[in-house]
mmCIF file of C-alpha atoms and ligand atoms in Angstrom:
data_model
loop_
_atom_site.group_PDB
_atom_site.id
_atom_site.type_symbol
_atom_site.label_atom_id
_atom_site.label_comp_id
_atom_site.label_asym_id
_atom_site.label_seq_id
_atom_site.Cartn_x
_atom_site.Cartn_y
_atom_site.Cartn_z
ATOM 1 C CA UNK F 24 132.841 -124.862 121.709
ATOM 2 C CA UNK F 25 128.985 -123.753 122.040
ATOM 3 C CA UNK F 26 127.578 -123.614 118.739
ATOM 4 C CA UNK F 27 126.793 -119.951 117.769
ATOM 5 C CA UNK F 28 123.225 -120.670 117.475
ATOM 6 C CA UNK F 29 123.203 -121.439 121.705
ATOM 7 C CA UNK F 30 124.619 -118.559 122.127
ATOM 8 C CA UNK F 31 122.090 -116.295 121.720
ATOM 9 C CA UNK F 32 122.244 -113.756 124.984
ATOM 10 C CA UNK F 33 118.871 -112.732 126.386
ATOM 11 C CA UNK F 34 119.179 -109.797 128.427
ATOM 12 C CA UNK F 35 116.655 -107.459 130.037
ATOM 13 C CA UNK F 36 117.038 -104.165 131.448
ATOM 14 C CA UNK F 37 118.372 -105.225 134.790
ATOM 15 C CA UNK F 38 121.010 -107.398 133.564
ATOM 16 C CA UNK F 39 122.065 -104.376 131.223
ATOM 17 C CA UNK F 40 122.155 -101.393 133.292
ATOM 18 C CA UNK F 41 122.987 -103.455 136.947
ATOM 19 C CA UNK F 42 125.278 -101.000 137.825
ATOM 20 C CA UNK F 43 122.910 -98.400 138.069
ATOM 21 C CA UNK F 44 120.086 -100.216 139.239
ATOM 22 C CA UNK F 45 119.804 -100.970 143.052
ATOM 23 C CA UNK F 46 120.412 -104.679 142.872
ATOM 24 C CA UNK F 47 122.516 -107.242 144.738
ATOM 25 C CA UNK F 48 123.948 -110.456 143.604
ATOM 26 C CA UNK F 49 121.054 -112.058 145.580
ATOM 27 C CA UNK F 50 118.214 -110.478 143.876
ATOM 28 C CA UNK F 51 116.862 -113.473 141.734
ATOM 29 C CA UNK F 52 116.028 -111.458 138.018
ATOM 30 C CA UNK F 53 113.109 -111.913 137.007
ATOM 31 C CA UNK F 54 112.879 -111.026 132.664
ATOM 32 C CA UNK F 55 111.403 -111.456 130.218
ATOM 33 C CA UNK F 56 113.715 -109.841 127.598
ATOM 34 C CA UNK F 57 112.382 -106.174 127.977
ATOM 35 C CA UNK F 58 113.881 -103.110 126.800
ATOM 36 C CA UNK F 59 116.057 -102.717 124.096
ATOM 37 C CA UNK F 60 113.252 -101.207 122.566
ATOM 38 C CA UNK F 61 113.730 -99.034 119.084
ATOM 39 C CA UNK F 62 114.118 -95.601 118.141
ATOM 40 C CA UNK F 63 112.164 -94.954 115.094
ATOM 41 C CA UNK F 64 113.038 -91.882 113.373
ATOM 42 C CA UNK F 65 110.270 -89.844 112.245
ATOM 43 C CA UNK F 66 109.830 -89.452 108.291
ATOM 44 C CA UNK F 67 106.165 -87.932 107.610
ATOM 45 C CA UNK F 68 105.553 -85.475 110.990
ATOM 46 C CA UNK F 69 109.008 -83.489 110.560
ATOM 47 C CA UNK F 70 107.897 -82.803 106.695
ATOM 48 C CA UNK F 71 104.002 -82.297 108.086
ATOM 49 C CA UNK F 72 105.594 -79.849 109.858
ATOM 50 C CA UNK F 73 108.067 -78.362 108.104
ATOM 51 C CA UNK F 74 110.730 -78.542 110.387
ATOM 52 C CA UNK F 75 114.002 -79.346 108.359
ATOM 53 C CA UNK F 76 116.650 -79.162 110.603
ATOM 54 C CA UNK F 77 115.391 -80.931 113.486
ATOM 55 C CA UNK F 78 115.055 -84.781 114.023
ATOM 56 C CA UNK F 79 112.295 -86.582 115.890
ATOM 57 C CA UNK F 80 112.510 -89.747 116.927
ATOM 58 C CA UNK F 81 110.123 -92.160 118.780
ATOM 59 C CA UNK F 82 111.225 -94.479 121.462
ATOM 60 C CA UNK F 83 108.839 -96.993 120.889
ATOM 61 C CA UNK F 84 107.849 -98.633 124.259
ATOM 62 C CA UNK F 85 105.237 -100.523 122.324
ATOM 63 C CA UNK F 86 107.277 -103.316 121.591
ATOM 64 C CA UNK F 87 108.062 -104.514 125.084
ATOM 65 C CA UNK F 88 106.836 -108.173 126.296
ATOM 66 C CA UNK F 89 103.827 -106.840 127.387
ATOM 67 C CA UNK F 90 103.087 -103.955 125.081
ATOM 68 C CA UNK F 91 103.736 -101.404 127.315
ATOM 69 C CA UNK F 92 107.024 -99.231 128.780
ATOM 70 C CA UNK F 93 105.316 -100.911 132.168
ATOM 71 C CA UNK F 94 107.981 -103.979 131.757
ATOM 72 C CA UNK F 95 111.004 -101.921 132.412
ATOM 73 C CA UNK F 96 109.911 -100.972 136.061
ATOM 74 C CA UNK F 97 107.983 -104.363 136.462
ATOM 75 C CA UNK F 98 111.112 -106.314 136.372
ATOM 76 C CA UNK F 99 112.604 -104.554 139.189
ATOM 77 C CA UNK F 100 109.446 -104.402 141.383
ATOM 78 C CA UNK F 101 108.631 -107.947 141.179
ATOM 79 C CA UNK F 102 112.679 -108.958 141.394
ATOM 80 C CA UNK F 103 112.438 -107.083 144.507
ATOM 81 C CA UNK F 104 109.463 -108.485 145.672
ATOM 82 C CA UNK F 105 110.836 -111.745 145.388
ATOM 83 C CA UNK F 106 114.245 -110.790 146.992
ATOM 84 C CA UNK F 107 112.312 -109.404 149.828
ATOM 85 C CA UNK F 108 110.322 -112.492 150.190
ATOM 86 C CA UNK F 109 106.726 -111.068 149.702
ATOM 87 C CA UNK F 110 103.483 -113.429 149.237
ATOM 88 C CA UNK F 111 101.949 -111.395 146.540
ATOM 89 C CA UNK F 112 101.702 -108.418 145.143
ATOM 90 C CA UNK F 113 98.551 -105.979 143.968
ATOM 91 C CA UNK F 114 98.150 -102.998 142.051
ATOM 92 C CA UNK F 115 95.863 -100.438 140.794
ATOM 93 C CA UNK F 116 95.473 -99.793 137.665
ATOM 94 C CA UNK F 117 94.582 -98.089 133.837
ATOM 95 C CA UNK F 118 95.207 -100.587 132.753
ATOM 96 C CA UNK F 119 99.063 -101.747 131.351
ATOM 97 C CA UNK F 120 100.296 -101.893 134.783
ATOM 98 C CA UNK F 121 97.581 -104.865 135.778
ATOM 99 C CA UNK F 122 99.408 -106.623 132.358
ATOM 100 C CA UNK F 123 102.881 -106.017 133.544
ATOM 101 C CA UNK F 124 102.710 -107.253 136.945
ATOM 102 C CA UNK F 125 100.637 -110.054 135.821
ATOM 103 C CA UNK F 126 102.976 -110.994 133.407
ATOM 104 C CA UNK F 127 106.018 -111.373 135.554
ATOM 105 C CA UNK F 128 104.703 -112.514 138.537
ATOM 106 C CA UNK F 129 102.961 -115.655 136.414
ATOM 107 C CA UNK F 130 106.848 -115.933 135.672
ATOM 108 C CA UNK F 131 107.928 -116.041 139.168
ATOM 109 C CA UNK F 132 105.024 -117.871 141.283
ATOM 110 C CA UNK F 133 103.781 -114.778 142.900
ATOM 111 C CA UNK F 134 99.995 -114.431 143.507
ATOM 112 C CA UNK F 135 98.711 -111.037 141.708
ATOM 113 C CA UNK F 136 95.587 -108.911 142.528
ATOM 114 C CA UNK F 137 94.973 -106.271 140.087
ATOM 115 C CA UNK F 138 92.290 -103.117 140.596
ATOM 116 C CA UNK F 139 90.815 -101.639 137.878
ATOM 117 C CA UNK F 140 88.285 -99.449 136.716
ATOM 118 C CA UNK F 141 85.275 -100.881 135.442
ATOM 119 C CA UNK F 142 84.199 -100.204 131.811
ATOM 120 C CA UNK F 143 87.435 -97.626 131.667
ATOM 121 C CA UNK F 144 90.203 -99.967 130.599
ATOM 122 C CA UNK F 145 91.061 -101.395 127.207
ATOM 123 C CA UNK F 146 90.130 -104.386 126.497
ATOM 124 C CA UNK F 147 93.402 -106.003 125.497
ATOM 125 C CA UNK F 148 94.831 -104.511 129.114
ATOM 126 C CA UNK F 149 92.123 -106.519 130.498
ATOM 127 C CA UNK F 150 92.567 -110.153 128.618
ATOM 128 C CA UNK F 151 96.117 -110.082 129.797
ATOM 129 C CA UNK F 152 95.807 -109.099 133.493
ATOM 130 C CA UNK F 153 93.192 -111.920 133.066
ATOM 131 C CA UNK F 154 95.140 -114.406 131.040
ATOM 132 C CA UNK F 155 98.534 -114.068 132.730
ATOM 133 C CA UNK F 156 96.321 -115.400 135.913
ATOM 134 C CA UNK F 157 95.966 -112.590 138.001
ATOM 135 C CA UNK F 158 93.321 -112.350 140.520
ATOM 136 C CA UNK F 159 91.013 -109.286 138.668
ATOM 137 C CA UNK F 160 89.102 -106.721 140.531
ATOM 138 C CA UNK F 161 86.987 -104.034 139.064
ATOM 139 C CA UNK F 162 85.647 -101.355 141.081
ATOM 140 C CA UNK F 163 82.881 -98.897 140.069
ATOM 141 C CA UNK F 164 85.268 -96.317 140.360
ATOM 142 C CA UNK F 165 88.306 -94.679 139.034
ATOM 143 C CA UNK F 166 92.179 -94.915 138.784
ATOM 144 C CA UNK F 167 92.433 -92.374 141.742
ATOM 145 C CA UNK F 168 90.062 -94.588 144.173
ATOM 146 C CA UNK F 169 91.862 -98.018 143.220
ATOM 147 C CA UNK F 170 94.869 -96.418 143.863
ATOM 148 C CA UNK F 171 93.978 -95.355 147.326
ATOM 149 C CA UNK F 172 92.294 -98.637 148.294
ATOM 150 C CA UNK F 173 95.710 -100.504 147.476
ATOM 151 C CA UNK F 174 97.171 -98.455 149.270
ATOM 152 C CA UNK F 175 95.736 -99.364 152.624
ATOM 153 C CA UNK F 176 95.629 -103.530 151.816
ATOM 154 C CA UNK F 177 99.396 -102.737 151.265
ATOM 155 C CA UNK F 178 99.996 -101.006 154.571
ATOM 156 C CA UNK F 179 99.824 -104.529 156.372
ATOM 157 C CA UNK F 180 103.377 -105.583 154.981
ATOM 158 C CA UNK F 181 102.742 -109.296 154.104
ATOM 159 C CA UNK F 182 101.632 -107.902 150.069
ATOM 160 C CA UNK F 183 104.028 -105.794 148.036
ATOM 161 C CA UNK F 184 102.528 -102.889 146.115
ATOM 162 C CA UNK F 185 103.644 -102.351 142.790
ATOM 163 C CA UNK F 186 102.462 -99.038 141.415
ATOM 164 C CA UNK F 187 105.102 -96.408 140.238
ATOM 165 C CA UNK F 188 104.986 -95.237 144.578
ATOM 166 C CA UNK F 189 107.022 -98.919 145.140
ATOM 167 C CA UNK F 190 110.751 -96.784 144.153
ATOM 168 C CA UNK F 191 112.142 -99.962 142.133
ATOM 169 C CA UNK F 192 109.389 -99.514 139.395
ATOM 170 C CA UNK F 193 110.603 -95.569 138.742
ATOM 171 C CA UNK F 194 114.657 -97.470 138.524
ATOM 172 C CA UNK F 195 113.659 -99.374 136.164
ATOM 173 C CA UNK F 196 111.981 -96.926 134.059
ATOM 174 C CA UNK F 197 115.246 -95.024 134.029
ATOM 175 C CA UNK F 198 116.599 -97.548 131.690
ATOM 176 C CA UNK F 199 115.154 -95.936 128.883
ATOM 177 C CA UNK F 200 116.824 -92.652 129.061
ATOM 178 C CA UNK F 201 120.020 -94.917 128.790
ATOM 179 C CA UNK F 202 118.809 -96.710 125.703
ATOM 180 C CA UNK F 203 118.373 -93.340 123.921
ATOM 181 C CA UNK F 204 121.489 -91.686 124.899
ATOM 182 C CA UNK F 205 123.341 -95.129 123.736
ATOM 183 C CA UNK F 206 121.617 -94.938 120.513
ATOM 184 C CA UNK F 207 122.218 -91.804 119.834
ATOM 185 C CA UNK F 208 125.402 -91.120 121.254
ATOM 186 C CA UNK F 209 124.118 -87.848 123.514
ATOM 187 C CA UNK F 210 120.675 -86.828 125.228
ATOM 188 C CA UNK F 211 118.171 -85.218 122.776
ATOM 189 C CA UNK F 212 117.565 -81.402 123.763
ATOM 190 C CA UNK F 213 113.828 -82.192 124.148
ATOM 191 C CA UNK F 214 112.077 -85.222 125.775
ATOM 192 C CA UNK F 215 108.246 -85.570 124.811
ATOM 193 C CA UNK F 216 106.086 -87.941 127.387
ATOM 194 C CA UNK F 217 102.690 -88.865 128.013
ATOM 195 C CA UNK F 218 102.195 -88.099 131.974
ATOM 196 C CA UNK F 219 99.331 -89.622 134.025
ATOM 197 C CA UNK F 220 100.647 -90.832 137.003
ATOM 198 C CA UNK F 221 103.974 -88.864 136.762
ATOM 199 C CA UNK F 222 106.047 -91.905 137.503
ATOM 200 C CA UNK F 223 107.618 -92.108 133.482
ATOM 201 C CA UNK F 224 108.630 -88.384 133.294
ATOM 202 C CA UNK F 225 110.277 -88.468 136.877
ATOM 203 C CA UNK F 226 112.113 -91.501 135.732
ATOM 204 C CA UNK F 227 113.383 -90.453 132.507
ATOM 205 C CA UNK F 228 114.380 -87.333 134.173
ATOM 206 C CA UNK F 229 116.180 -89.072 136.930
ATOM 207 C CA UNK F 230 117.922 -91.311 134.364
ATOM 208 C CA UNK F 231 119.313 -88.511 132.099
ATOM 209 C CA UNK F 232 120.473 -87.067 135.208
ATOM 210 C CA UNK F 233 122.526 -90.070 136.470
ATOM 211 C CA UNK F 234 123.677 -90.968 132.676
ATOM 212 C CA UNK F 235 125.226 -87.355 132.965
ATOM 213 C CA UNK F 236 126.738 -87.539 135.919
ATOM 214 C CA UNK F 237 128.453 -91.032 134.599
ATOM 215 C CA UNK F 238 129.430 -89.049 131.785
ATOM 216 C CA UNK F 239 127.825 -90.755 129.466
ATOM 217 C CA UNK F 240 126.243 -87.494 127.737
ATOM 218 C CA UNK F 241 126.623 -83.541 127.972
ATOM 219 C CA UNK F 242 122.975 -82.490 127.017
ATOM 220 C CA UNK F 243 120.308 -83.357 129.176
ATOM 221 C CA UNK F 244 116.652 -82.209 127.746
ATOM 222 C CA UNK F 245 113.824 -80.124 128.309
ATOM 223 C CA UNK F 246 111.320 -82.487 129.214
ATOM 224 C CA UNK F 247 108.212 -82.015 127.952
ATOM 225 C CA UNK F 248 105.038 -83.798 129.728
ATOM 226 C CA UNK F 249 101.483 -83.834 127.881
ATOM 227 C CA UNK F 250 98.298 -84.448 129.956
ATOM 228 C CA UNK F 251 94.883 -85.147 128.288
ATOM 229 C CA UNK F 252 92.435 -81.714 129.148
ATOM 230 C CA UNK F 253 90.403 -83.668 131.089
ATOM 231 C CA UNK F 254 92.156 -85.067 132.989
ATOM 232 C CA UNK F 255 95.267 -82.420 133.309
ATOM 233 C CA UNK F 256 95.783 -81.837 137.349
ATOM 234 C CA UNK F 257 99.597 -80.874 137.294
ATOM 235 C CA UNK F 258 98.728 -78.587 134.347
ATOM 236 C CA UNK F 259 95.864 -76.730 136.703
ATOM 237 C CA UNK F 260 97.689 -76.938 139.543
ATOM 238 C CA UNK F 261 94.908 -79.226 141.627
ATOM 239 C CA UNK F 262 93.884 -82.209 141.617
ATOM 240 C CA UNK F 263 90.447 -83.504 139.139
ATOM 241 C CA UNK F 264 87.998 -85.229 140.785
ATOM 242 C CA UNK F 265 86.487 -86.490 137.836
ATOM 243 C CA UNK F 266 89.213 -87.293 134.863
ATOM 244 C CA UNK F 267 87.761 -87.869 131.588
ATOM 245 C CA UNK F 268 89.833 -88.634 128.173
ATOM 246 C CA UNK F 269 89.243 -91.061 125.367
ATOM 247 C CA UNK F 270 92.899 -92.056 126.271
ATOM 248 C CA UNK F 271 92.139 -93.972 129.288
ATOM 249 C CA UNK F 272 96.100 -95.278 130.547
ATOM 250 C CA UNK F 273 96.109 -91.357 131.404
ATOM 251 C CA UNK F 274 92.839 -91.317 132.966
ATOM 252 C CA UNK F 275 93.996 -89.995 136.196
ATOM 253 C CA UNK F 276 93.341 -86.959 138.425
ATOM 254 C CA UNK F 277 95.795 -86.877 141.293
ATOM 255 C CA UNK F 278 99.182 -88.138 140.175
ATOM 256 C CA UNK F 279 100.933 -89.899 142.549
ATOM 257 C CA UNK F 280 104.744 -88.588 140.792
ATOM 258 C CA UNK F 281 103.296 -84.824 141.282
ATOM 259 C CA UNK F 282 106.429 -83.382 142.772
ATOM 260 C CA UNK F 283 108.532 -85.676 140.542
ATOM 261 C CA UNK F 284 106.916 -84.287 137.534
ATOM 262 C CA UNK F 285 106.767 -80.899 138.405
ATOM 263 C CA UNK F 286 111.009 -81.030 139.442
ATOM 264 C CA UNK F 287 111.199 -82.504 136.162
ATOM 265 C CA UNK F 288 109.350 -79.853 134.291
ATOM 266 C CA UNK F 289 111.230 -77.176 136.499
ATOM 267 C CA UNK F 290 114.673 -78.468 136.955
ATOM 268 C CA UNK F 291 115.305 -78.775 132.784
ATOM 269 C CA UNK F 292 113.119 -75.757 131.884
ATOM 270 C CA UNK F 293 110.380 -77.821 129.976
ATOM 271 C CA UNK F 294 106.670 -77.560 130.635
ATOM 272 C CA UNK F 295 103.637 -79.849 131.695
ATOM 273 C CA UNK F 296 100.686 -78.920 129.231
ATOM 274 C CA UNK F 297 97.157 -80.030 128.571
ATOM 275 C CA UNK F 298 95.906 -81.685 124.939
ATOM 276 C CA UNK F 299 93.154 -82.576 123.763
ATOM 277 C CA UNK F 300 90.829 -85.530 122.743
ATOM 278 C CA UNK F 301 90.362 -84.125 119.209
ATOM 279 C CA UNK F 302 94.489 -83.809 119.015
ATOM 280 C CA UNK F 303 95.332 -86.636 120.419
ATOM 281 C CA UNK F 304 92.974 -88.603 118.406
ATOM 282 C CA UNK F 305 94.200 -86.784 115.153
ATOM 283 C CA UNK F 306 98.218 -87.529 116.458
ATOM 284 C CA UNK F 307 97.170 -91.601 117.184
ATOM 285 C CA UNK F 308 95.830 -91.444 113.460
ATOM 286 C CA UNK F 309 98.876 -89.924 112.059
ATOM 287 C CA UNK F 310 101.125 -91.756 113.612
ATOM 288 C CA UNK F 311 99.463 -95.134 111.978
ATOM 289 C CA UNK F 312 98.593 -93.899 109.103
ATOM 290 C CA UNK F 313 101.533 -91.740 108.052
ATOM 291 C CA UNK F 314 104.514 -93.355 109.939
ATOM 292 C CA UNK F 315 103.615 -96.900 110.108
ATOM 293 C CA UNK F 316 103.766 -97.164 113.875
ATOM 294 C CA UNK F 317 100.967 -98.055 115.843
ATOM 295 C CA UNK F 318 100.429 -96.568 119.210
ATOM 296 C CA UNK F 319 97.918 -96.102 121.704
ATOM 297 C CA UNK F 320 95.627 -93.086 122.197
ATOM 298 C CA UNK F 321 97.839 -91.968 125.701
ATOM 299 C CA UNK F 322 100.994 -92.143 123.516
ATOM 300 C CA UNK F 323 99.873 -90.285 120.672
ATOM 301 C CA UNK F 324 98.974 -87.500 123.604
ATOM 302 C CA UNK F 325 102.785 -87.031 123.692
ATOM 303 C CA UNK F 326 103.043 -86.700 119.615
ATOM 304 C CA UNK F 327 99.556 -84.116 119.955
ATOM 305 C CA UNK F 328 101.960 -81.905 122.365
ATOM 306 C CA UNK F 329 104.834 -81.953 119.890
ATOM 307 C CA UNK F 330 103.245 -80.876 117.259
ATOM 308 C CA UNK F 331 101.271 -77.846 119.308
ATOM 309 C CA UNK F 332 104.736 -77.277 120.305
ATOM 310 C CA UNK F 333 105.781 -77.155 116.826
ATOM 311 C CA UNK F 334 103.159 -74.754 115.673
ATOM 312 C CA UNK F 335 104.318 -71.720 118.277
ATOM 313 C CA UNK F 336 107.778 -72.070 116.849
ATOM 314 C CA UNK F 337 108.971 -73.545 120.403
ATOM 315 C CA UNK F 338 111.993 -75.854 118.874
ATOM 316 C CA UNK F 339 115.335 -74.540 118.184
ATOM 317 C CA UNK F 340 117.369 -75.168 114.777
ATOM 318 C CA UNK F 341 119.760 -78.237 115.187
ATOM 319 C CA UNK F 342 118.247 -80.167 117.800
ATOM 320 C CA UNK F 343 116.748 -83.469 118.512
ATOM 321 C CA UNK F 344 113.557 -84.285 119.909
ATOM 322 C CA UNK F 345 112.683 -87.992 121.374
ATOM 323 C CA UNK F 346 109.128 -88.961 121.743
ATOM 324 C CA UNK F 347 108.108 -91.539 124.183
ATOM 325 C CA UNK F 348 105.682 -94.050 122.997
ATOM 326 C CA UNK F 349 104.617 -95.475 126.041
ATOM 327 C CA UNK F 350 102.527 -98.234 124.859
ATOM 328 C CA UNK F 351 101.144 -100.517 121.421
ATOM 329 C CA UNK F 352 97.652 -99.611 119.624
ATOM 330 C CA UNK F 353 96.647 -103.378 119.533
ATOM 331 C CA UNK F 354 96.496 -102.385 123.194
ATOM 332 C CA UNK F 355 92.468 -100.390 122.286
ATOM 333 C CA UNK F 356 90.769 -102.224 119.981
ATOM 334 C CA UNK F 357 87.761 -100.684 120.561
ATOM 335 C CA UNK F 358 88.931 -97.249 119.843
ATOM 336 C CA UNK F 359 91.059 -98.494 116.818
ATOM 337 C CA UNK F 360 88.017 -99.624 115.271
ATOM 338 C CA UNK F 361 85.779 -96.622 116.085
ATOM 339 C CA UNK F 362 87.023 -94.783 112.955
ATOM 340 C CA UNK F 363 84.518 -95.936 110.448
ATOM 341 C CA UNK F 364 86.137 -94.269 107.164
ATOM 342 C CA UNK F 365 88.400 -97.217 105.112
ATOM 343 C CA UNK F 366 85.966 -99.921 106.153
ATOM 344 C CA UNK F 367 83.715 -100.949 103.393
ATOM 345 C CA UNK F 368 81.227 -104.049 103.287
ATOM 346 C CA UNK F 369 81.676 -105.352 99.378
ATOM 347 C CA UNK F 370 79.714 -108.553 97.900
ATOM 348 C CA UNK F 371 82.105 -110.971 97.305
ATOM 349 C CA UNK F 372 82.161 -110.586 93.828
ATOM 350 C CA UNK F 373 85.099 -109.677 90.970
ATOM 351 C CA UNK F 374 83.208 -106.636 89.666
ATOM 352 C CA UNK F 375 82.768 -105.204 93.037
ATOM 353 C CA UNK F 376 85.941 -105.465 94.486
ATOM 354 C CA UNK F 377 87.427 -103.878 91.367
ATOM 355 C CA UNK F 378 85.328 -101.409 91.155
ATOM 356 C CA UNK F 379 86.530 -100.071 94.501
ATOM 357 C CA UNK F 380 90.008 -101.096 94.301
ATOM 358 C CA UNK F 381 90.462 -99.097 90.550
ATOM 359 C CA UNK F 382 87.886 -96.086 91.852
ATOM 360 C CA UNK F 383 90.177 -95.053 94.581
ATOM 361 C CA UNK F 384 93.624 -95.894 93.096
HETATM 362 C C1 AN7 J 407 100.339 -96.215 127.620
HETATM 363 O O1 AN7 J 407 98.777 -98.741 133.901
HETATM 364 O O2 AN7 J 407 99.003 -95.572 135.171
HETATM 365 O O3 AN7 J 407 102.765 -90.927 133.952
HETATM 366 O O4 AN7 J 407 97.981 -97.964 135.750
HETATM 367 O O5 AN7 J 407 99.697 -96.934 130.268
HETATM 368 O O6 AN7 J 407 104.099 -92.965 134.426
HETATM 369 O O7 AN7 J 407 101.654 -92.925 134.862
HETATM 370 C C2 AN7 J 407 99.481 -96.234 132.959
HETATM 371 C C3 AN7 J 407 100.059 -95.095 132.522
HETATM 372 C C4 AN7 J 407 101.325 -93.285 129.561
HETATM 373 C C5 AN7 J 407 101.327 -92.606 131.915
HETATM 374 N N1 AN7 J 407 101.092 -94.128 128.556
HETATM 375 O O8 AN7 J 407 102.535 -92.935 132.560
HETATM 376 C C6 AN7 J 407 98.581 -97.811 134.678
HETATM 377 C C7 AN7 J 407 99.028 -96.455 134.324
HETATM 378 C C8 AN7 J 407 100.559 -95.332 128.789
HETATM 379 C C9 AN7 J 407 100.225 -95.722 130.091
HETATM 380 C C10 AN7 J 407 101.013 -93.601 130.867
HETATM 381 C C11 AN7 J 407 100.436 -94.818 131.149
HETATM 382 P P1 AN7 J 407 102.792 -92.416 134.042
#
C-alpha cells in the first residue's frame, strides 16, 4: 500500500479540466501545480459599500506559481510548444507574461526570449523573466511595439509565440471560469476583470460559455472589463498611441483580444469602462489594507470599476459578483513602497518606540 503521505496528487489546470482543453494523450504536460487558486470572499468592501445582499468574491490569481493568472494559459502554450516540437519560444511583454513563459520553459528545456519595455515593467516581473533564465530584451518602446516586433521573428515558424494571439494560452485561461463555478456551485451574475490585452476577459467569457453548455451552471454573467484612462482603447473605440497608467501589466493601447473583448462585453450585456490612476490606486490600498489581500495596481483596476459600479446603483439585490485578481502586489515593489504614510524612522530606543506604539493605539 503507498503510504498516504506519497500520495499527495499534484495537479495543474490541464490535468484537471483535459476534457475541455485541446490536448492529446501525446502532449507531454508541462505544470507546475497552477490553478486551484482561491476565492476570497469579500468582508470590508461589501460593508464600505453598503451593499447587504450581494456577495463579492475575489478569485485570487495572485497565488499561482508565478504570481500571476499568466500560469493557467502558460501551461498549455508551452505543452503545445513542446508537442509541436518548437526550438524556443518569445514573447512580448508587461511584464507577468515574460515570468510565466520563463518559468515553464526553464521546466521543459526550451530556450525563451522575452521583450519588454524598458523602465515600464515591475521590477519583480523583471528578476524572474531574468532568473528563470530567459534571454531578456528591453526595447525603448512600449507593449504595443514589442508586440508587433514578435510578431514578425515569429512568422518564420522555427520559434513559437506565446502571447494571448498563440489560441492555447486563451484555453487555458478558461480554467478559471471553471474553478469559480465549482466553488460556488453556479456562475456569479457579474464577472469583474482587469483588461489590457483582452485575452483574460475573452477567456473567462469563453469558459462560462462552454461550462454552460456542459451543464455545469445556468447563469452565465455580465462581464464587466475595467481599463486604466490612459490607456482605455476598447473604451474609446480606437486605438492609444501613447498608453500611460501607474498600473503598468495594463499598459497597452491596441489590444490584441479587441473583438474578443468587445463579444464579451456585448454577448452578456456587461460593459468595458475606463478608471482611473487615483481609483485604482485608492482600490490597490483598500484591498491591502482593509481585506488582507495583496494585489497589484492592474488588479485593483478591476476592484476601482466595482465599486464605481456600485456607486450608480448598477448591481441587482441577490446576486454575486466575482472579481478577478489577476496578479500578487509583491509583484511592484516600487509602487508598494511609494506610499510614504505608516513608515516612520524611530531611534532604537524603549522610550521612542513606545511613545509611538501607545500615541497611535
Ligand atoms: C496583472 O504580461 O499583457 O487583458 O504582457 O499582468 O489578458 O492582457 C499582462 C496583462 C491584467 C491584463 N492584470 O490581462 C503581459 C500582459 C495583470 C496583467 C492584465 C495583465 P489581458
Amino acid at each position: 500500500m503507498v503510504h498516504k503521505k506519497f500520495a499527495v496528487k499534484k495537479i495543474g489546470v490541464i490535468e484537471r479540466y483535459q476534457e475541455f482543453l485541446p490536448v492529446t494523450d501525446n502532449t507531454p504536460i508541462i505544470s507546475l501545480n497552477e490553478g486551484n487558486t482561491p476565492l476570497i470572499l469579500a468582508e470590508a468592501l461589501p460593508v464600505y459599500l453598503g451593499l447587504k445582499n450581494i456577495k463579492i468574491y475575489y478569485k485570487f490569481e495572485g497565488l499561482n506559481p508565478t504570481g500571476s493568472f499568466k500560469d493557467r494559459g502558460m501551461t498549455m502554450a508551452i505543452s503545445k510548444a513542446l508537442e509541436e516540437k518548437a526550438s524556443a519560444v518569445i514573447c512580448a511583454s508587461t511584464g507577468n507574461t515574460s515570468a510565466s513563459a520563463a518559468a515553464f520553459a526553464s521546466r521543459c528545456g526550451l530556450r525563451c526570449f522575452v521583450l519588454i519595455p524598458e523602465g515600464k515593467i515591475a521590477k519583480g516581473k523583471l528578476i524572474q523573466a531574468y532568473r528563470y533564465g530567459a534571454k531578456v530584451l528591453m526595447i525603448p518602446g512600449n507593449f504595443d511595439q514589442a508586440l508587433e516586433l514578435v510578431k514578425r521573428v515569429t512568422q518564420d515558424n522555427r520559434i513559437t509565440l506565446v502571447n494571448s494571439i498563440n489560441p492555447y494560452r486563451i484555453e487555458g485561461q478558461k480554467t478559471a471560469a471553471f474553478e469559480i463555478v465549482d466553488d460556488l456551485g453556479d456562475a456569479p451574475e457579474y464577472h469583474a476583470i482587469p483588461v489590457g490585452n483582452a485575452g483574460n476577459i475573452t477567456a473567462y467569457w469563453r469558459g462560462y460559455k462552454e461550462y454552460r453548455r456542459a451543464g455545469k451552471c445556468e447563469v452565465l454573467p455580465k462581464m464587466l472589463g475595467f481599463q486604466a484612462e490612459g490607456a482605455a482603447p476598447i473604451v474609446y473605440g480606437k486605438p492609444v498611441e501613447k498608453p500611460e497608467t501607474i498600473a503598468t501589466a495594463i499598459r497597452i493601447g491596441n489590444p490584441a483580444s479587441w473583438k474578443g473583448a468587445v463579444q464579451a462585453r456585448d454577448e452578456s450585456g456587461g460593459l468595458i469602462e475606463a478608471v482611473t490612476d487615483p481609483e485604482i490606486s485608492w482600490a490597490y490600498r483598500f484591498i491591502a489594507e482593509r481585506e488582507g489581500v495583496f494585489a497589484e495596481p492592474a488588479s485593483a483596476a478591476a476592484v476601482a470599476g466595482m465599486i464605481k459600479l456600485a456607486r450608480r446603483n448598477y448591481f441587482e439585490e441577490n446576486t454575486r459578483i466575482v472579481i478577478t485578481l489577476t496578479g500578487s502586489g509583491l509583484k511592484d515593489p516600487d509602487y508598494a513602497l511609494s506610499f510614504e504614510d505608516k513608515i516612520e524612522a524611530v531611534e532604537p530606543t524603549f522610550e521612542a518606540v513606545s511613545k509611538v506604539v501607545f500615541a497611535s493605539r
